Amino acid sequence: MNTMSPFISDVHGNRSASPFIPNMQGALIGYLVTALTLAFFGAVLNVLLLAALTVHQPLRETSGRALLIHCILMDFYITTIGVPIVSITLFLGPTHILPRYFCKYQPIYIYMPAAVGVLASSLLAIHRLIATVWPQTFAAVSNSRVITALIVLPWIVAGSTTIFPTVLNIGPEFVPSNNMGGCEFARAPESAFDMVSAVLDFIVPTIVMGMCYGIVLVKTYRAVRINRGNRTRQRRFEISRTLFLSFLWHTVCIYPTLVVVTCFPETLVKNPYFYLAVSWLPNSFSFVNPIFFLASSRMFQDGIKEFLQCHWYRAAPVHPALDEAGDEMSMVGVGCSWKQIRRRSCPTP
């Protein structure tokens, strides 16, 4: 299964030339322009999110900041590399001759980053669940070694379902499409590898995300209702709400496509416009997802504003410092340089 190019040929791998390609050039041009335009703005928004996480002190103090940066970097890769490749090859059509091995290694440079992003998001969800439900043990999963392991683990899992099967020719084969252009998934009827890959890389992580973010959202919401004036609890609820909305958008983008591709592949061949819609939906996740962060999180809004106005460079911001338990301790940034704040050497009043 390839989330960036959802067409699946029939179980015997037979592909016939599509007669409707010449009659839908206008739709293909519209698809290409829309996909590339949104991918460009999505890349810019992801860069702004990374900048906000770097310069805005409340975001810098957020638990799991490195894991969140990892997820955003995966979205950035998909918007700058994955979406343009898939969109352009789809626009070129089935008559365009693709480079040798272009389709063979597409699982590595298209499918694997998408899978890494989903797996990384599920680990971020687990990390936030531990911080919310078991704060007394949170320090044990917040040291640099554990964070590094949580960043590397998705690459190991996704790599085991993409790199080795692709290089050793033991997994499903991606071949040039004679239907719509680009590459398509030629599924072997005797192999269940594609289903195992989908379960490990997408279905299980999505279930984990839903359970974790649901619990975290409910618990942080209750904490905010008990003490509405606590800024730390409000920030935790804000981040939890943003991540939960991102999870909902993830399910909307991935699972309708997964169901159609798995259960009704012949519909994609018969209706090319439906094919374009199904292709666009998973591609849209990485450049629509940043909008949820901007629309639902005041911290990201303030962080991007701080970055664009260069406040982080000209003067140190004034923000509350947090102790290990996440409670406000004192105000930092009063008369201090940016380096002092970064080194935690700023005197407190």
mmCIF file of C-alpha atoms in Angstrom:
data_model
loop_
_atom_site.group_PDB
_atom_site.id
_atom_site.type_symbol
_atom_site.label_atom_id
_atom_site.label_comp_id
_atom_site.label_asym_id
_atom_site.label_seq_id
_atom_site.Cartn_x
_atom_site.Cartn_y
_atom_site.Cartn_z
ATOM 1 C CA MET A 1 0.000 0.000 0.000
ATOM 2 C CA ASN A 2 1.323 3.407 -0.963
ATOM 3 C CA THR A 3 -0.336 6.394 0.630
ATOM 4 C CA MET A 4 1.134 8.762 -1.901
ATOM 5 C CA SER A 5 -0.077 6.858 -4.962
ATOM 6 C CA PRO A 6 -3.133 4.830 -4.042
ATOM 7 C CA PHE A 7 -3.847 2.935 -7.247
ATOM 8 C CA ILE A 8 -3.718 -0.853 -6.921
ATOM 9 C CA SER A 9 -3.897 -3.027 -9.998
ATOM 10 C CA ASP A 10 -5.960 -6.190 -9.985
ATOM 11 C CA VAL A 11 -4.647 -9.173 -8.091
ATOM 12 C CA HIS A 12 -3.109 -10.671 -11.195
ATOM 13 C CA GLY A 13 -1.118 -7.539 -11.929
ATOM 14 C CA ASN A 14 -2.781 -6.966 -15.318
ATOM 15 C CA ARG A 15 -2.797 -3.328 -16.443
ATOM 16 C CA SER A 16 -4.474 -2.073 -19.581
ATOM 17 C CA ALA A 17 -4.064 1.285 -21.217
ATOM 18 C CA SER A 18 -6.659 3.836 -20.157
ATOM 19 C CA PRO A 19 -8.668 5.495 -22.960
ATOM 20 C CA PHE A 20 -9.788 8.504 -20.929
ATOM 21 C CA ILE A 21 -6.401 10.130 -20.310
ATOM 22 C CA PRO A 22 -6.500 12.417 -23.417
ATOM 23 C CA ASN A 23 -9.942 13.749 -22.381
ATOM 24 C CA MET A 24 -8.970 14.932 -18.908
ATOM 25 C CA GLN A 25 -5.953 17.144 -19.493
ATOM 26 C CA GLY A 26 -7.779 20.064 -17.919
ATOM 27 C CA ALA A 27 -8.476 18.099 -14.759
ATOM 28 C CA LEU A 28 -4.862 16.902 -14.621
ATOM 29 C CA ILE A 29 -3.547 20.452 -15.022
ATOM 30 C CA GLY A 30 -5.852 21.637 -12.254
ATOM 31 C CA TYR A 31 -4.748 18.747 -10.055
ATOM 32 C CA LEU A 32 -1.060 19.476 -10.653
ATOM 33 C CA VAL A 33 -1.331 23.239 -10.072
ATOM 34 C CA THR A 34 -3.419 22.753 -6.932
ATOM 35 C CA ALA A 35 -1.161 20.053 -5.489
ATOM 36 C CA LEU A 36 2.075 21.975 -6.129
ATOM 37 C CA THR A 37 0.640 25.266 -4.857
ATOM 38 C CA LEU A 38 -0.655 23.728 -1.646
ATOM 39 C CA ALA A 39 2.569 21.770 -1.224
ATOM 40 C CA PHE A 40 4.548 25.021 -1.468
ATOM 41 C CA PHE A 41 2.435 26.774 1.146
ATOM 42 C CA GLY A 42 2.498 23.634 3.279
ATOM 43 C CA ALA A 43 6.295 23.605 3.192
ATOM 44 C CA VAL A 44 6.380 27.272 4.241
ATOM 45 C CA LEU A 45 3.965 26.623 7.101
ATOM 46 C CA ASN A 46 6.014 23.650 8.307
ATOM 47 C CA VAL A 47 9.129 25.840 8.306
ATOM 48 C CA LEU A 48 7.276 28.429 10.373
ATOM 49 C CA LEU A 49 6.215 25.749 12.858
ATOM 50 C CA LEU A 50 9.830 24.639 13.195
ATOM 51 C CA ALA A 51 10.901 28.255 13.694
ATOM 52 C CA ALA A 52 8.257 28.738 16.394
ATOM 53 C CA LEU A 53 9.444 25.610 18.207
ATOM 54 C CA THR A 54 12.980 26.974 18.068
ATOM 55 C CA VAL A 55 12.525 30.576 19.217
ATOM 56 C CA HIS A 56 9.361 30.682 21.359
ATOM 57 C CA GLN A 57 10.191 29.868 24.961
ATOM 58 C CA PRO A 58 6.858 28.219 25.969
ATOM 59 C CA LEU A 59 7.172 25.871 23.006
ATOM 60 C CA ARG A 60 10.809 25.223 23.805
ATOM 61 C CA GLU A 61 9.711 24.043 27.245
ATOM 62 C CA THR A 62 7.054 21.702 25.829
ATOM 63 C CA SER A 63 7.598 18.042 26.688
ATOM 64 C CA GLY A 64 8.410 15.991 23.626
ATOM 65 C CA ARG A 65 9.573 19.000 21.623
ATOM 66 C CA ALA A 66 12.183 16.927 19.745
ATOM 67 C CA LEU A 67 9.527 14.333 18.855
ATOM 68 C CA LEU A 68 7.218 17.042 17.551
ATOM 69 C CA ILE A 69 10.031 18.497 15.449
ATOM 70 C CA HIS A 70 10.643 15.017 14.027
ATOM 71 C CA CYS A 71 6.990 14.757 12.944
ATOM 72 C CA ILE A 72 7.039 18.203 11.348
ATOM 73 C CA LEU A 73 10.234 17.364 9.458
ATOM 74 C CA MET A 74 8.493 14.321 7.963
ATOM 75 C CA ASP A 75 5.608 16.528 6.848
ATOM 76 C CA PHE A 76 8.117 18.956 5.348
ATOM 77 C CA TYR A 77 9.792 16.160 3.383
ATOM 78 C CA ILE A 78 6.476 14.952 1.996
ATOM 79 C CA THR A 79 5.401 18.441 0.915
ATOM 80 C CA THR A 80 8.740 19.237 -0.748
ATOM 81 C CA ILE A 81 9.668 15.828 -2.192
ATOM 82 C CA GLY A 82 6.830 13.301 -2.050
ATOM 83 C CA VAL A 83 3.864 15.336 -3.274
ATOM 84 C CA PRO A 84 5.718 16.981 -6.219
ATOM 85 C CA ILE A 85 7.098 13.633 -7.427
ATOM 86 C CA VAL A 86 3.740 11.868 -7.307
ATOM 87 C CA SER A 87 1.814 14.809 -8.785
ATOM 88 C CA ILE A 88 4.206 15.448 -11.668
ATOM 89 C CA THR A 89 4.467 11.792 -12.704
ATOM 90 C CA LEU A 90 0.686 11.493 -12.559
ATOM 91 C CA PHE A 91 0.364 14.561 -14.785
ATOM 92 C CA LEU A 92 2.870 13.217 -17.318
ATOM 93 C CA GLY A 93 0.613 10.224 -17.882
ATOM 94 C CA PRO A 94 1.208 6.577 -18.776
ATOM 95 C CA THR A 95 2.954 7.373 -22.077
ATOM 96 C CA HIS A 96 5.873 9.067 -20.333
ATOM 97 C CA ILE A 97 8.856 6.746 -19.863
ATOM 98 C CA LEU A 98 10.069 6.891 -16.289
ATOM 99 C CA PRO A 99 13.736 6.395 -15.351
ATOM 100 C CA ARG A 100 14.902 2.887 -14.660
ATOM 101 C CA TYR A 101 14.289 1.749 -11.086
ATOM 102 C CA PHE A 102 12.146 4.864 -10.466
ATOM 103 C CA CYS A 103 9.139 2.788 -9.495
ATOM 104 C CA LYS A 104 11.112 -0.047 -7.961
ATOM 105 C CA TYR A 105 12.553 2.200 -5.245
ATOM 106 C CA GLN A 106 9.502 4.388 -4.777
ATOM 107 C CA PRO A 107 8.606 2.581 -1.509
ATOM 108 C CA ILE A 108 11.876 3.867 -0.039
ATOM 109 C CA TYR A 109 11.682 7.558 -0.941
ATOM 110 C CA ILE A 110 7.874 7.971 -0.871
ATOM 111 C CA TYR A 111 6.254 5.263 1.234
ATOM 112 C CA MET A 112 8.870 5.046 4.009
ATOM 113 C CA PRO A 113 8.859 8.762 4.996
ATOM 114 C CA ALA A 114 5.053 8.676 5.164
ATOM 115 C CA ALA A 115 5.193 5.586 7.373
ATOM 116 C CA VAL A 116 7.908 7.154 9.548
ATOM 117 C CA GLY A 117 5.713 10.206 10.051
ATOM 118 C CA VAL A 118 2.759 8.116 11.219
ATOM 119 C CA LEU A 119 4.903 5.968 13.521
ATOM 120 C CA ALA A 120 6.624 9.053 14.941
ATOM 121 C CA SER A 121 3.241 10.623 15.641
ATOM 122 C CA SER A 122 2.125 7.515 17.536
ATOM 123 C CA LEU A 123 5.259 7.595 19.707
ATOM 124 C CA LEU A 124 4.689 11.284 20.384
ATOM 125 C CA ALA A 125 1.162 10.371 21.503
ATOM 126 C CA ILE A 126 2.518 7.722 23.895
ATOM 127 C CA HIS A 127 5.055 10.214 25.227
ATOM 128 C CA ARG A 128 2.365 12.789 25.967
ATOM 129 C CA LEU A 129 0.160 10.127 27.552
ATOM 130 C CA ILE A 130 2.928 9.237 30.006
ATOM 131 C CA ALA A 131 3.515 12.926 30.786
ATOM 132 C CA THR A 132 -0.183 13.439 31.521
ATOM 133 C CA VAL A 133 -1.221 10.224 33.266
ATOM 134 C CA TRP A 134 2.035 9.148 34.950
ATOM 135 C CA PRO A 135 3.995 12.378 35.551
ATOM 136 C CA GLN A 136 6.025 10.741 38.310
ATOM 137 C CA THR A 137 7.666 8.426 35.742
ATOM 138 C CA PHE A 138 7.898 10.991 32.962
ATOM 139 C CA ALA A 139 11.505 11.886 33.758
ATOM 140 C CA ALA A 140 12.527 8.328 32.890
ATOM 141 C CA VAL A 141 11.276 8.735 29.296
ATOM 142 C CA SER A 142 12.470 12.299 28.807
ATOM 143 C CA ASN A 143 16.240 11.880 28.864
ATOM 144 C CA SER A 144 18.234 12.244 25.662
ATOM 145 C CA ARG A 145 18.793 8.503 25.189
ATOM 146 C CA VAL A 146 15.100 7.670 25.296
ATOM 147 C CA ILE A 147 14.174 10.575 23.015
ATOM 148 C CA THR A 148 16.839 9.489 20.537
ATOM 149 C CA ALA A 149 15.498 5.931 20.620
ATOM 150 C CA LEU A 150 11.956 7.191 20.008
ATOM 151 C CA ILE A 151 13.187 9.095 16.954
ATOM 152 C CA VAL A 152 15.186 6.181 15.544
ATOM 153 C CA LEU A 153 12.571 3.465 16.176
ATOM 154 C CA PRO A 154 10.131 4.596 13.425
ATOM 155 C CA TRP A 155 12.932 4.457 10.866
ATOM 156 C CA ILE A 156 13.799 0.918 11.923
ATOM 157 C CA VAL A 157 10.203 -0.286 11.685
ATOM 158 C CA ALA A 158 9.427 1.509 8.414
ATOM 159 C CA GLY A 159 12.780 0.500 6.968
ATOM 160 C CA SER A 160 12.127 -3.163 7.720
ATOM 161 C CA THR A 161 8.906 -3.007 5.682
ATOM 162 C CA THR A 162 10.386 -1.034 2.778
ATOM 163 C CA ILE A 163 14.165 -1.078 2.325
ATOM 164 C CA PHE A 164 14.905 -4.772 2.769
ATOM 165 C CA PRO A 165 11.875 -6.069 0.841
ATOM 166 C CA THR A 166 12.576 -3.619 -1.997
ATOM 167 C CA VAL A 167 16.291 -4.319 -2.276
ATOM 168 C CA LEU A 168 15.897 -8.090 -1.870
ATOM 169 C CA ASN A 169 12.822 -8.280 -4.135
ATOM 170 C CA ILE A 170 10.786 -10.130 -1.519
ATOM 171 C CA GLY A 171 7.928 -7.667 -1.162
ATOM 172 C CA PRO A 172 5.230 -6.206 -3.406
ATOM 173 C CA GLU A 173 6.386 -4.700 -6.668
ATOM 174 C CA PHE A 174 5.835 -1.141 -7.818
ATOM 175 C CA VAL A 175 5.638 -0.835 -11.604
ATOM 176 C CA PRO A 176 4.950 1.953 -14.135
ATOM 177 C CA SER A 177 1.233 2.531 -14.440
ATOM 178 C CA ASN A 178 -0.493 2.036 -17.769
ATOM 179 C CA ASN A 179 -3.690 3.530 -16.375
ATOM 180 C CA MET A 180 -2.965 7.003 -15.024
ATOM 181 C CA GLY A 181 0.778 7.533 -15.042
ATOM 182 C CA GLY A 182 3.373 7.342 -12.314
ATOM 183 C CA CYS A 183 3.766 4.096 -10.398
ATOM 184 C CA GLU A 184 1.232 1.605 -9.172
ATOM 185 C CA PHE A 185 1.201 -1.245 -6.736
ATOM 186 C CA ALA A 186 1.237 -4.675 -8.389
ATOM 187 C CA ARG A 187 0.013 -6.907 -5.589
ATOM 188 C CA ALA A 188 0.948 -10.561 -5.640
ATOM 189 C CA PRO A 189 -2.127 -12.694 -4.869
ATOM 190 C CA GLU A 190 -0.138 -15.232 -2.884
ATOM 191 C CA SER A 191 1.482 -12.667 -0.582
ATOM 192 C CA ALA A 192 0.029 -10.895 2.442
ATOM 193 C CA PHE A 193 3.082 -8.683 2.861
ATOM 194 C CA ASP A 194 1.237 -5.545 1.775
ATOM 195 C CA MET A 195 -1.416 -6.048 4.449
ATOM 196 C CA VAL A 196 1.200 -6.676 7.136
ATOM 197 C CA SER A 197 2.986 -3.495 6.075
ATOM 198 C CA ALA A 198 -0.234 -1.468 6.197
ATOM 199 C CA VAL A 199 -1.074 -2.812 9.664
ATOM 200 C CA LEU A 200 2.394 -2.141 11.123
ATOM 201 C CA ASP A 201 2.973 1.241 9.482
ATOM 202 C CA PHE A 202 -0.491 2.796 9.575
ATOM 203 C CA ILE A 203 -3.355 0.933 11.246
ATOM 204 C CA VAL A 204 -1.709 0.090 14.589
ATOM 205 C CA PRO A 205 -0.078 3.540 14.976
ATOM 206 C CA THR A 206 -3.398 5.229 14.221
ATOM 207 C CA ILE A 207 -5.205 3.190 16.883
ATOM 208 C CA VAL A 208 -2.470 4.052 19.381
ATOM 209 C CA MET A 209 -2.704 7.753 18.513
ATOM 210 C CA GLY A 210 -6.470 7.786 18.900
ATOM 211 C CA MET A 211 -6.418 6.106 22.300
ATOM 212 C CA CYS A 212 -3.556 8.215 23.679
ATOM 213 C CA TYR A 213 -4.746 11.592 22.434
ATOM 214 C CA GLY A 214 -8.310 10.848 23.512
ATOM 215 C CA ILE A 215 -7.203 10.107 27.086
ATOM 216 C CA VAL A 216 -4.822 13.085 27.180
ATOM 217 C CA LEU A 217 -7.432 15.491 25.825
ATOM 218 C CA VAL A 218 -10.042 14.442 28.390
ATOM 219 C CA LYS A 219 -7.592 14.601 31.309
ATOM 220 C CA THR A 220 -6.129 18.000 30.352
ATOM 221 C CA TYR A 221 -9.627 19.417 29.747
ATOM 222 C CA ARG A 222 -10.720 18.342 33.215
ATOM 223 C CA ALA A 223 -7.581 19.862 34.716
ATOM 224 C CA VAL A 224 -8.288 23.189 32.995
ATOM 225 C CA ARG A 225 -11.889 23.225 34.223
ATOM 226 C CA ILE A 226 -10.740 22.679 37.820
ATOM 227 C CA ASN A 227 -8.225 25.539 37.680
ATOM 228 C CA ARG A 228 -8.935 27.878 34.780
ATOM 229 C CA GLY A 229 -6.298 30.392 35.840
ATOM 230 C CA ASN A 230 -3.346 27.988 35.611
ATOM 231 C CA ARG A 231 -1.388 28.965 32.493
ATOM 232 C CA THR A 232 0.631 25.754 32.453
ATOM 233 C CA ARG A 233 -2.483 23.561 32.403
ATOM 234 C CA GLN A 234 -3.997 25.780 29.714
ATOM 235 C CA ARG A 235 -0.918 25.326 27.524
ATOM 236 C CA ARG A 236 -1.029 21.557 28.006
ATOM 237 C CA PHE A 237 -4.687 21.466 27.000
ATOM 238 C CA GLU A 238 -3.966 23.645 23.973
ATOM 239 C CA ILE A 239 -1.224 21.344 22.707
ATOM 240 C CA SER A 240 -3.372 18.263 23.410
ATOM 241 C CA ARG A 241 -6.294 19.733 21.477
ATOM 242 C CA THR A 242 -4.057 20.597 18.535
ATOM 243 C CA LEU A 243 -2.562 17.114 18.364
ATOM 244 C CA PHE A 244 -6.000 15.508 18.644
ATOM 245 C CA LEU A 245 -7.273 17.589 15.705
ATOM 246 C CA SER A 246 -4.197 16.533 13.750
ATOM 247 C CA PHE A 247 -5.041 12.903 14.513
ATOM 248 C CA LEU A 248 -8.609 13.374 13.248
ATOM 249 C CA TRP A 249 -7.313 14.897 10.015
ATOM 250 C CA HIS A 250 -4.923 11.977 9.680
ATOM 251 C CA THR A 251 -7.791 9.481 9.822
ATOM 252 C CA VAL A 252 -9.818 11.478 7.281
ATOM 253 C CA CYS A 253 -6.881 11.565 4.850
ATOM 254 C CA ILE A 254 -5.676 7.984 5.186
ATOM 255 C CA TYR A 255 -8.569 5.648 5.838
ATOM 256 C CA PRO A 256 -11.082 6.544 3.122
ATOM 257 C CA THR A 257 -8.278 6.074 0.605
ATOM 258 C CA LEU A 258 -7.185 2.835 2.243
ATOM 259 C CA VAL A 259 -10.732 1.429 2.111
ATOM 260 C CA VAL A 260 -11.268 2.412 -1.525
ATOM 261 C CA VAL A 261 -7.888 1.130 -2.657
ATOM 262 C CA THR A 262 -8.260 -2.157 -0.799
ATOM 263 C CA CYS A 263 -11.925 -2.950 -1.416
ATOM 264 C CA PHE A 264 -12.886 -1.100 -4.603
ATOM 265 C CA PRO A 265 -9.780 -0.795 -6.836
ATOM 266 C CA GLU A 266 -11.842 -1.235 -10.019
ATOM 267 C CA THR A 267 -13.721 1.991 -9.202
ATOM 268 C CA LEU A 268 -10.517 3.968 -9.577
ATOM 269 C CA VAL A 269 -10.008 2.656 -13.103
ATOM 270 C CA LYS A 270 -13.581 3.352 -14.192
ATOM 271 C CA ASN A 271 -13.757 6.871 -12.753
ATOM 272 C CA PRO A 272 -10.584 8.916 -13.351
ATOM 273 C CA TYR A 273 -11.912 11.984 -11.533
ATOM 274 C CA PHE A 274 -12.584 9.867 -8.464
ATOM 275 C CA TYR A 275 -9.029 8.582 -8.845
ATOM 276 C CA LEU A 276 -7.693 12.156 -8.704
ATOM 277 C CA ALA A 277 -9.769 12.877 -5.599
ATOM 278 C CA VAL A 278 -8.534 9.728 -3.867
ATOM 279 C CA SER A 279 -4.956 10.619 -4.820
ATOM 280 C CA TRP A 280 -5.280 14.168 -3.544
ATOM 281 C CA LEU A 281 -6.692 13.276 -0.125
ATOM 282 C CA PRO A 282 -3.614 11.534 1.384
ATOM 283 C CA ASN A 283 -1.300 14.012 -0.347
ATOM 284 C CA SER A 284 -3.108 16.892 1.360
ATOM 285 C CA PHE A 285 -2.361 15.762 4.917
ATOM 286 C CA SER A 286 1.127 17.198 5.223
ATOM 287 C CA PHE A 287 0.253 20.665 3.949
ATOM 288 C CA VAL A 288 -3.131 20.985 5.666
ATOM 289 C CA ASN A 289 -1.916 19.624 9.008
ATOM 290 C CA PRO A 290 0.086 22.806 9.878
ATOM 291 C CA ILE A 291 -3.116 24.821 9.575
ATOM 292 C CA PHE A 292 -4.523 22.963 12.589
ATOM 293 C CA PHE A 293 -1.494 23.974 14.647
ATOM 294 C CA LEU A 294 -1.896 27.613 13.639
ATOM 295 C CA ALA A 295 -5.668 27.720 14.046
ATOM 296 C CA SER A 296 -5.930 25.907 17.383
ATOM 297 C CA SER A 297 -2.746 26.857 19.249
ATOM 298 C CA ARG A 298 -2.121 30.352 20.561
ATOM 299 C CA MET A 299 1.439 29.350 21.423
ATOM 300 C CA PHE A 300 2.271 28.561 17.793
ATOM 301 C CA GLN A 301 0.615 31.796 16.706
ATOM 302 C CA ASP A 302 2.704 33.768 19.177
ATOM 303 C CA GLY A 303 5.828 31.819 18.236
ATOM 304 C CA ILE A 304 5.455 32.519 14.518
ATOM 305 C CA LYS A 305 4.703 36.174 15.240
ATOM 306 C CA GLU A 306 7.806 36.351 17.419
ATOM 307 C CA PHE A 307 9.901 34.785 14.664
ATOM 308 C CA LEU A 308 8.566 37.013 11.867
ATOM 309 C CA GLN A 309 8.977 40.175 13.939
ATOM 310 C CA CYS A 310 12.506 39.118 14.953
ATOM 311 C CA HIS A 311 11.758 39.609 18.650
ATOM 312 C CA TRP A 312 13.786 36.480 19.356
ATOM 313 C CA TYR A 313 16.852 38.209 17.911
ATOM 314 C CA ARG A 314 16.461 41.797 19.050
ATOM 315 C CA ALA A 315 15.320 41.183 22.605
ATOM 316 C CA ALA A 316 14.766 38.249 24.870
ATOM 317 C CA PRO A 317 11.089 37.425 25.470
ATOM 318 C CA VAL A 318 9.574 37.364 28.913
ATOM 319 C CA HIS A 319 8.013 33.989 29.660
ATOM 320 C CA PRO A 320 7.469 31.859 32.726
ATOM 321 C CA ALA A 321 10.045 29.191 33.405
ATOM 322 C CA LEU A 322 8.828 25.711 34.242
ATOM 323 C CA ASP A 323 10.156 23.366 36.864
ATOM 324 C CA GLU A 324 10.501 19.635 36.299
ATOM 325 C CA ALA A 325 6.863 19.049 37.220
ATOM 326 C CA GLY A 326 5.731 21.614 34.647
ATOM 327 C CA ASP A 327 4.634 24.268 37.165
ATOM 328 C CA GLU A 328 5.509 27.928 36.827
ATOM 329 C CA MET A 329 8.511 28.957 38.898
ATOM 330 C CA SER A 330 9.671 32.440 37.959
ATOM 331 C CA MET A 331 9.935 34.928 35.144
ATOM 332 C CA VAL A 332 12.998 34.854 32.915
ATOM 333 C CA GLY A 333 14.111 37.120 30.154
ATOM 334 C CA VAL A 334 14.117 40.395 32.091
ATOM 335 C CA GLY A 335 17.211 42.235 30.984
ATOM 336 C CA CYS A 336 18.886 39.071 29.719
ATOM 337 C CA SER A 337 20.447 38.186 26.408
ATOM 338 C CA TRP A 338 19.120 35.388 24.225
ATOM 339 C CA LYS A 339 22.253 33.322 24.924
ATOM 340 C CA GLN A 340 21.662 33.631 28.662
ATOM 341 C CA ILE A 341 18.145 32.327 28.299
ATOM 342 C CA ARG A 342 19.259 29.418 26.116
ATOM 343 C CA ARG A 343 21.964 28.509 28.632
ATOM 344 C CA ARG A 344 19.519 28.906 31.560
ATOM 345 C CA SER A 345 21.981 31.376 33.122
ATOM 346 C CA CYS A 346 19.585 34.300 33.275
ATOM 347 C CA PRO A 347 19.109 35.661 36.798
ATOM 348 C CA THR A 348 15.560 35.582 38.135
ATOM 349 C CA PRO A 349 13.962 38.465 39.959
#
